[in-house]
Amino acid sequence: MASPLSNFSLLTDDLLFRILDKITSTSDRKNFRLVSKDFHRFDSIHRKTLKLLRLEFANSLLHKFSQINALDLSTCPRIDDATISSILLTSRFSNSLSWTLNIKKLVLSNATGLRSKGLELLMRFCINLEAIDVSDCWEFGDLEACALACGLGLREVRMDKCVKVTDVGLARIVVGCGKLERLSLRWCMEISDLGIDLLSKKCHHLRFLDISYLKVTNRSLFSIASLGKLKSLSMVGCSLLDDVGMKYLGRGCPLLQVLDVSRCNGISSYGLTLVLKVHSGLQQLGAGYCFADLSADLIYSLKNLGSLNLIKFDGARLSDSKFLSISLYCKQLVEVGLSKCIGVADEGIIQLASGCVNLKILDLTCCNLITDIGISAIADCCTNLVSLKVESCNLITEKGLERLGHSCLLIEELDLTDCSGVDDTGLCTNVHDKGLSHIGQNFSMICELDLYRCEGIRDEGLAALSGGCRKLKILNLSYCRAITDEGIQHLSNFEDLSVLEMRSLINITCSGMTIVAAGCKKLLDLDLKFCRNIDDSGFWALAYYSRNLQQINISHCGISDVGLCMVLGNLTCLQDAKLLHLTKVSVEGFELALRACYMRLKKVKLLSSLRSLLSAEILKMLQGRGCKIKWH
Amino acid sequence: MDLNDKIVADTWAKSFSSAKDLPKQLTSDHRSFTSFNNQQQQKKWEVSSILDYNNRIQPPFPEFNHTPEAPRNHNSQIKGPDREDMQSNEKPDNKRFQEWDPRVMLNNLSFLEDKIHQLQDLVHLIVGRRGRVLGQSDELATQQQQLITADLTSIIVQLISTAGSLLPSIKHTLSTANPAIGQLGQLGSMLFPPTNSLNGVVLQQNSGGSKVSGQSNQIDLTVNCGTEQNYAAEEHDPKDDDDDADEGENLAPGSYEILQLEKEEILAPHTHFCMICGKGFKRDANLRMHMRGHGDEYKTPAALAKPNKDSSEPMLLKRYSCPYAGCKRNKDHKKFQPLKTILCVKNHYKRTHCDKSYTCSRCNTKKFSVIADLKTHEKHCGRDKWLCSCGTTFSRKDKLFGHIALFQGHTPALPLDETKPSSLPSDRTENNESKLGNIGFNFSASGSGGNAIQNMVDVKGAVDDPAAYFSPLNFDPCNIPGFHEFPRPTFEESDGFFSFPIPGACNYNQKTGGDSGSNDLE
C-alpha cells in the first residue's frame, strides 16, 4: 500500500482537482474518497454539489462541505420549517454558517412539509442563491411564492406543480426577482394571462420559460412575444392557444431556440409554420400530439432551420416522402421522437437514418411497421445512438437487435417492452435468456433495462445479464414470471441498481428478497406489487438493509401488521408508499405504521375503504405534513 | 415713486387739515362716488397698507362720518381726490343701500356740474401753462403736467362714476339681490393673486363702464368688511402679524368673509351646549329637542323653530380657514383655498392633521380619522379584495396587475399576511403595508368623500405637506430588515430571528413532538 500512495503524493493539488473534474459518477467519487485521507480532503474541497439523503447528518455535512454551491434536499425526508430553522440554528451556534453564503442552487422539490416561514428563512440566509427548484411542492401557494420573492438574486425558479400558486404569487416573484432568467411554471394551473403578462413586462432577462399545461390564451403569447431574450419556450398542453397566438410568437422573441407546442390541440401545422418561417435559429422543436397530419408546408419550412437538432412529431401521420424531406433538410438532428406516429415504415426510417447520422436518441414507440431492416439501417448509420425505444414494435427480431448490439456500442437505453417479436432463437413471443445474454455481452454500458412482460426470461438470463451489465441502474422485470429466487439473487451484483420493478414475480420468496435487499444497497425505488410469496421475513430484511429506499409499492403483498410497521418505521428515507390490498394488515396495523412514518411520508396510496376506518388524527397529521393521500 | 409718495403725503396732510377746517360742510350725498376715488387713488399711487388699514377701522368713529369730500369741492384745488374721500367710503355706501333719496340724484347732478367746471378750470390751466412753459424749468413743468393730467383723469372718472350713480336703483338691486355679482367678485379674487387683484378690479372698471365700476366698488367694499371682521376676530393670533399677508387679504376682492376656528373648537365632540345642564350636542336641532325637557318655555314653536332664518339682510358668504399653519386651507397659504362649511373644516382637519385612530376591523390595515370615512370604507371593505403593497385596493384583478406593471417595486399584497403574524419576515411585510397604507387611504378617502373637488384639493394639500405624506413613501432600506442584516455570518443581531419555530410555534411543537423530533438534530 505504501508504494501506490507515494506515487499519488506526487500529484499536485491542481492535477488532483483536474482529475476530480473528470470523475462524475458518484460511485467513482466514493472510490476516490476511499484512497486516502488526502484524497478524501480533496474530494470534500472539490465537491460542489451535495444531495442530502438524511437530515440526521445535515449539519455535519454542511459544516464539512462548506464550499458546496448546490444543495439538494429533494430526496431528504422531513424537510419542514422546524428542521430548516434548527439546521440554521445549529450552524449558527457552531459558527459554521458560511455554507449558506456559498450556496447558489437549492433543490427543494418534493419538500412538501416546507412552508413559507422555513422557505423564507432559507432564502434570507442563502443570500447568494441564484437557482431554486420547488417543483412538486404541491402545498406551495402564494405565501411560499412571497418567500421565494425574497431571493433578490434568483435567476432560475422551477415551480412545477405548485398548483396553489396564483397570479398574485407569481407577481410577487416577478417583482421580487427582477433578474429572473429561467422560470418553469408547469402545471401551476392557477396562473392566468394576467400573471404571464406581468412576467413579460417585468422580467426582461427571461431566457427560459415553461408554461406547460397552464390555462393561458393567446394574450399570454402576445405578452411573451415581447420578451426579447427568450430562447426557450415550452407550452405543452396549452389547449387554449391557437394559430393567432403563434402569429404573435412569430412576430416576437427573436432569439427563440427551443419551442415545444406538444399537445396544443388548437395549433395547426399552419400556425407552427408561421413561427418556423421567422425563427430560423430554432434548435429544438416539439410538436407531439399536436396535429394529426404534418402539412408539406410545415416540413418544407424545416429547411429554414439550419441548426435544428431535435424534433418530436409524436402521434402525427408521416409518410416516407416526408422522411425524405426531413433527412434532406435536417442533417443535424440528434434526437427524433416519432412515438405513435402513423405510417412510419422501414423506408422512412432508412431515409432518416441515412440523412441524420448524428442521431443519438430515437423514439419509435408503437411504430409497429418497423422491421429488422429499419433497425439494421439505424445500427449501420447511427453509430452514436444512445437511446432507442422500440416498444411494441412486434416485427423486430433478435437479428435486428444483434446488429444493433454490434455497431451501437454507446447505447444506454433500450426499450423492448411488449416486443413480442424479439426472441433468443426463433420467433417466440418473448425475449429469452439468450437474448439477454447478448445484451449482457454487448451492452456493457447499459444502465436501464426494461424487460416488462418478457415472460420467457429465466434465471439463467438474469445471470448472464448480471455478468455483463454492471452499470445497470434501472431494471424492470415485471411479469417475468419464470424468475425464481435463484435468478433474482444475481441482482445483488448490480451495486448501482436504484430502481427495481418486479411486479408479479410470484416465485420470489423471502430468501430471494433478502439477498436483493442486502446486495442492492442503493435501491431507491422498489415495486413488489403482486409478489404474494414474500412474507414478513423478507420485509424485515428490506427494513434492515434498504435504508436508502425512498419509494415502495407493496400492494397485494403478504405483509402483516408487524412487517408493515417494521418497513415503514425503519426505512427512514421512505417518502412514497403504495399500500393497497394488504389483506393481512389490520386497521390498527395501518394506523401504527402510518404513525411511525408520518413525519417522512410525502405520498401514500391507500384503499378508500380505510378512509373511514383510520383515525381522523392520523389523517390530519399526514396532511399537515404535506403528505398527499391517494385514495384508491 | 418718490414723487407719488410725496404727493400722497401732501394730500394726506391737506385733507387732514381741511377735515378740521370744514368738518360738517358736506352731506353724505357725494360719498357714493368717492368710494371710487379710493380705488383710483390706490391704483395710481399705491397707498401703503397701513393707511388702508387705518382707513378701515376708522368708520366706527363718528367724526369721520362728517369729514369727507370737503377739500376738493371747496378748495377747488388741482389735487381733487385725497385721503379723506377714502375714509368716508364705507358708511355712506352702506347707507345708500338702505335708503334711496331723489335729492341725492339732484346733488349728484349738481356735483356733476361742479366737476365739469373743475374740468374747465383745469383745461384753462393747461392752456395758460402752455404759454408759460418755456419760462420754467423742465423739471417743474413735467411735475405740474403730471399733476394736472392726474387730476384730469381723476375728475373724468368721477364724472363717469357719478353719472352711473344716477341710476342707483339698478345698482342697488344688482349688488344686493343678485349674489351672482358677489360670486363674480369672489371668482375674481380667486383668479387673481391677492396682490394683483386690485388691478384686476380696476381693469374691470375701466372696461366695464360706469355701472360695472360701481358694482366693483361694492364688491370691493364687502371684501373690506369681511377682512375687517376677520382681523377683529384674530387680533390675538400671532400668525396674522405678518403685514404682507394682511395686505394680500385686504386687497383680495373675494366676496366672502373668512372664519377660522381653533383646533380645540374643531376637535370638540359637541358644538352646541345646553345653557342649563351643560350637556353637549352635535346638532342644534338635538339641543332644541333636549331643551324641551327643561320647561314649557322651550316647547313653543318659536323656541323650537330653526333660528336666524329670518334675517332679510344679505348674508355674507362665509368661508373657513384651517388653523394649521402651512396648510393650503390656511388663509396664510399662498394659494389659499377656503373651506366651504364648518363640516368641511372638521373633516379636513381630522383627515389631514390628525392621527388616524379608527382602524377598520375587517382588514386591520386601513386607518381613518373620521368615523364616517371608516363607515364608508367598511361598506366596501373586502369587496376590493385586490390589494397592492402600496395599500391601494382594486375591485378587479386586472386593474391591480395593470397598476403593478406600471409602478416599480409594487407587488400584490396577500391578505393572508395579516392572519399569520409573528416571525420577522411577515412583520416586515406588515410594516411596509401599514406604512404605505396611509397614503393609500388618503387617496381612497378622497375618492369616497362627499365633495369631490374639496377632497381633490385635500389630496393636493396633502401632497404639499411633505412631512405628513411623503415620509411613508420613502422606501428607506433600513425599514426593510433582513436584506442587509442577514449576510453577516455572525448573526449577532438576529437573535429573535430564530425564536419562532422552536419555542413559539405551537404547530411545530405538536408535529415535531415525540422521540423522532429531537434525535435528528443531534
CSV table of C-alpha atoms in Angstrom, one decimal, chain A residues 73 78-85 106 108 110-122 132 134 137 139-141 144 602 624-626, chain B residues 508:
chain,number,residue,atom,x,y,z
A,73,LEU,CA,-32.8,18.4,-0.4
A,78,ARG,CA,-38.7,15.5,7.0
A,79,ILE,CA,-37.8,18.8,5.4
A,80,ASP,CA,-40.0,21.3,7.2
A,81,ASP,CA,-39.9,24.7,8.8
A,82,ALA,CA,-38.8,23.4,12.1
A,83,THR,CA,-36.0,21.3,10.8
A,84,ILE,CA,-34.8,24.0,8.5
A,85,SER,CA,-34.6,26.5,11.3
A,106,LEU,CA,-31.1,24.9,-3.9
A,108,LEU,CA,-36.3,21.6,-2.7
A,110,ASN,CA,-40.9,17.4,-3.2
A,111,ALA,CA,-40.3,19.2,0.1
A,112,THR,CA,-43.9,19.1,0.8
A,113,GLY,CA,-43.5,19.7,4.5
A,114,LEU,CA,-41.9,23.0,4.0
A,115,ARG,CA,-43.9,26.2,4.3
A,116,SER,CA,-43.4,29.8,3.7
A,117,LYS,CA,-41.6,30.5,7.0
A,118,GLY,CA,-38.9,27.9,6.6
A,119,LEU,CA,-38.5,28.8,3.0
A,120,GLU,CA,-38.2,32.4,3.8
A,121,LEU,CA,-35.5,31.6,6.4
A,122,LEU,CA,-33.6,29.7,3.8
A,132,ILE,CA,-34.2,27.3,-6.7
A,134,VAL,CA,-39.5,23.9,-5.6
A,137,CYS,CA,-44.3,21.1,-3.6
A,139,GLU,CA,-48.9,22.6,-1.0
A,140,PHE,CA,-47.0,25.7,-2.1
A,141,GLY,CA,-49.1,28.7,-2.6
A,144,GLU,CA,-44.4,30.4,-0.3
A,602,LYS,CA,-44.9,12.6,1.2
A,624,GLY,CA,-50.5,18.7,7.9
A,625,ARG,CA,-47.1,17.5,6.9
A,626,GLY,CA,-48.0,17.9,3.2
B,508,TYR,CA,-44.4,22.6,15.1
